[in-house]
Amino acid sequence: MLTTISLTHYMVLSALLFGIGLFGVLAKRNAIAVLICIELMLNAVNINLVAISKYITPTLFLGQLFAIFVITVAAAEVGVGLAIIIAIYRNRVSVNLDDFDWLKW
């Protein structure tokens, strides 16, 4: 039995990945794990963009273009995020987000 993959399948996959990423951002206390979960959420957005582009406007490549833009932004975000985490680790010798209270009153 051969079944086709519809837009709904991509949407469900994307929603699951985004939900897992959101849960990780809200539940994890390790800064690197939070950064990885943000990347997971961005990849879920990329799946949505490409799938919608494929099923709604198959001749245009707008979804793929926006996905490349999101990948570029994600690469820059990882670079800056890792640099900040390394700088914080050098000063505090910890990447636990509960140890950072610089913005609290």
Coordinates of C-alpha atoms in Angstrom, one line a residue:
M1 CA 0.0 0.0 0.0
L2 CA 1.5 3.2 -1.2
T3 CA 0.5 6.4 0.6
T4 CA 1.4 9.9 -0.3
I5 CA 2.7 12.5 2.1
S6 CA 0.4 15.4 2.3
L7 CA 0.7 18.9 3.6
T8 CA -0.9 17.8 6.8
H9 CA 2.0 15.4 7.5
Y10 CA 4.5 18.2 7.2
M11 CA 2.4 20.4 9.4
V12 CA 2.1 17.8 12.1
L13 CA 5.9 17.1 12.0
S14 CA 6.6 20.8 12.2
A15 CA 4.2 21.3 15.1
L16 CA 5.8 18.4 17.0
L17 CA 9.3 19.7 16.4
F18 CA 8.3 23.2 17.4
G19 CA 6.6 21.9 20.5
I20 CA 9.6 19.9 21.5
G21 CA 11.8 22.9 21.0
L22 CA 9.5 25.2 22.9
F23 CA 9.3 22.7 25.8
G24 CA 13.1 22.5 25.8
V25 CA 13.5 26.3 25.9
L26 CA 11.1 26.6 28.8
A27 CA 12.3 23.5 30.8
K28 CA 16.0 23.3 30.3
R29 CA 18.4 25.2 32.5
N30 CA 21.6 24.5 30.5
A31 CA 22.3 27.4 28.1
I32 CA 23.6 25.2 25.4
A33 CA 20.5 23.0 25.5
V34 CA 18.4 26.0 25.2
L35 CA 20.4 27.1 22.2
I36 CA 19.9 23.7 20.6
C37 CA 16.1 23.8 21.3
I38 CA 15.9 27.2 19.6
E39 CA 17.6 25.7 16.6
L40 CA 15.0 22.9 16.6
M41 CA 12.2 25.5 16.6
L42 CA 13.9 27.3 13.6
N43 CA 14.1 24.0 11.7
A44 CA 10.4 23.4 12.4
V45 CA 9.7 26.8 10.8
N46 CA 11.9 25.8 7.8
I47 CA 9.9 22.6 7.3
N48 CA 6.7 24.6 7.3
L49 CA 8.1 27.2 4.8
V50 CA 9.3 24.6 2.3
A51 CA 6.1 22.4 2.6
I52 CA 3.7 25.3 2.2
S53 CA 5.7 26.5 -0.8
K54 CA 5.7 23.0 -2.3
Y55 CA 1.9 22.5 -2.0
I56 CA 0.6 26.0 -2.5
T57 CA 2.9 27.6 -5.0
P58 CA 5.0 24.8 -6.5
T59 CA 6.4 26.9 -9.3
L60 CA 7.7 29.6 -7.1
F61 CA 10.6 29.0 -4.7
L62 CA 9.6 31.6 -2.1
G63 CA 9.5 29.1 0.8
Q64 CA 12.9 27.8 0.0
L65 CA 14.2 31.3 -0.3
F66 CA 12.8 32.2 3.2
A67 CA 14.2 28.9 4.5
I68 CA 17.7 29.8 3.4
F69 CA 17.2 33.2 5.0
V70 CA 16.2 31.5 8.3
I71 CA 19.2 29.1 8.1
T72 CA 21.5 32.1 7.7
V73 CA 19.9 33.9 10.7
A74 CA 20.2 30.6 12.7
A75 CA 23.9 30.3 11.8
A76 CA 24.5 33.8 13.0
E77 CA 22.4 33.2 16.1
V78 CA 24.5 30.1 17.0
G79 CA 27.7 32.0 16.4
V80 CA 26.8 34.9 18.7
G81 CA 25.0 32.6 21.2
L82 CA 28.0 30.3 21.6
A83 CA 30.3 33.3 21.9
I84 CA 28.2 34.7 24.7
I85 CA 28.0 31.3 26.4
I86 CA 31.7 30.8 26.3
A87 CA 32.3 34.3 27.7
I88 CA 29.9 33.7 30.5
Y89 CA 31.4 30.3 31.2
R90 CA 34.9 31.9 31.5
N91 CA 33.6 34.4 34.1
R92 CA 31.2 32.3 36.1
V93 CA 32.4 28.7 35.3
S94 CA 28.8 27.6 34.8
V95 CA 26.3 27.5 31.9
N96 CA 23.3 26.9 34.2
L97 CA 20.7 29.6 33.5
D98 CA 19.6 29.7 37.2
D99 CA 23.0 31.1 38.1
F100 CA 22.6 34.2 36.1
D101 CA 20.7 37.0 37.8
W102 CA 22.2 40.0 36.2
L103 CA 18.9 41.3 34.9
K104 CA 16.9 40.7 38.0
W105 CA 16.1 43.5 40.4

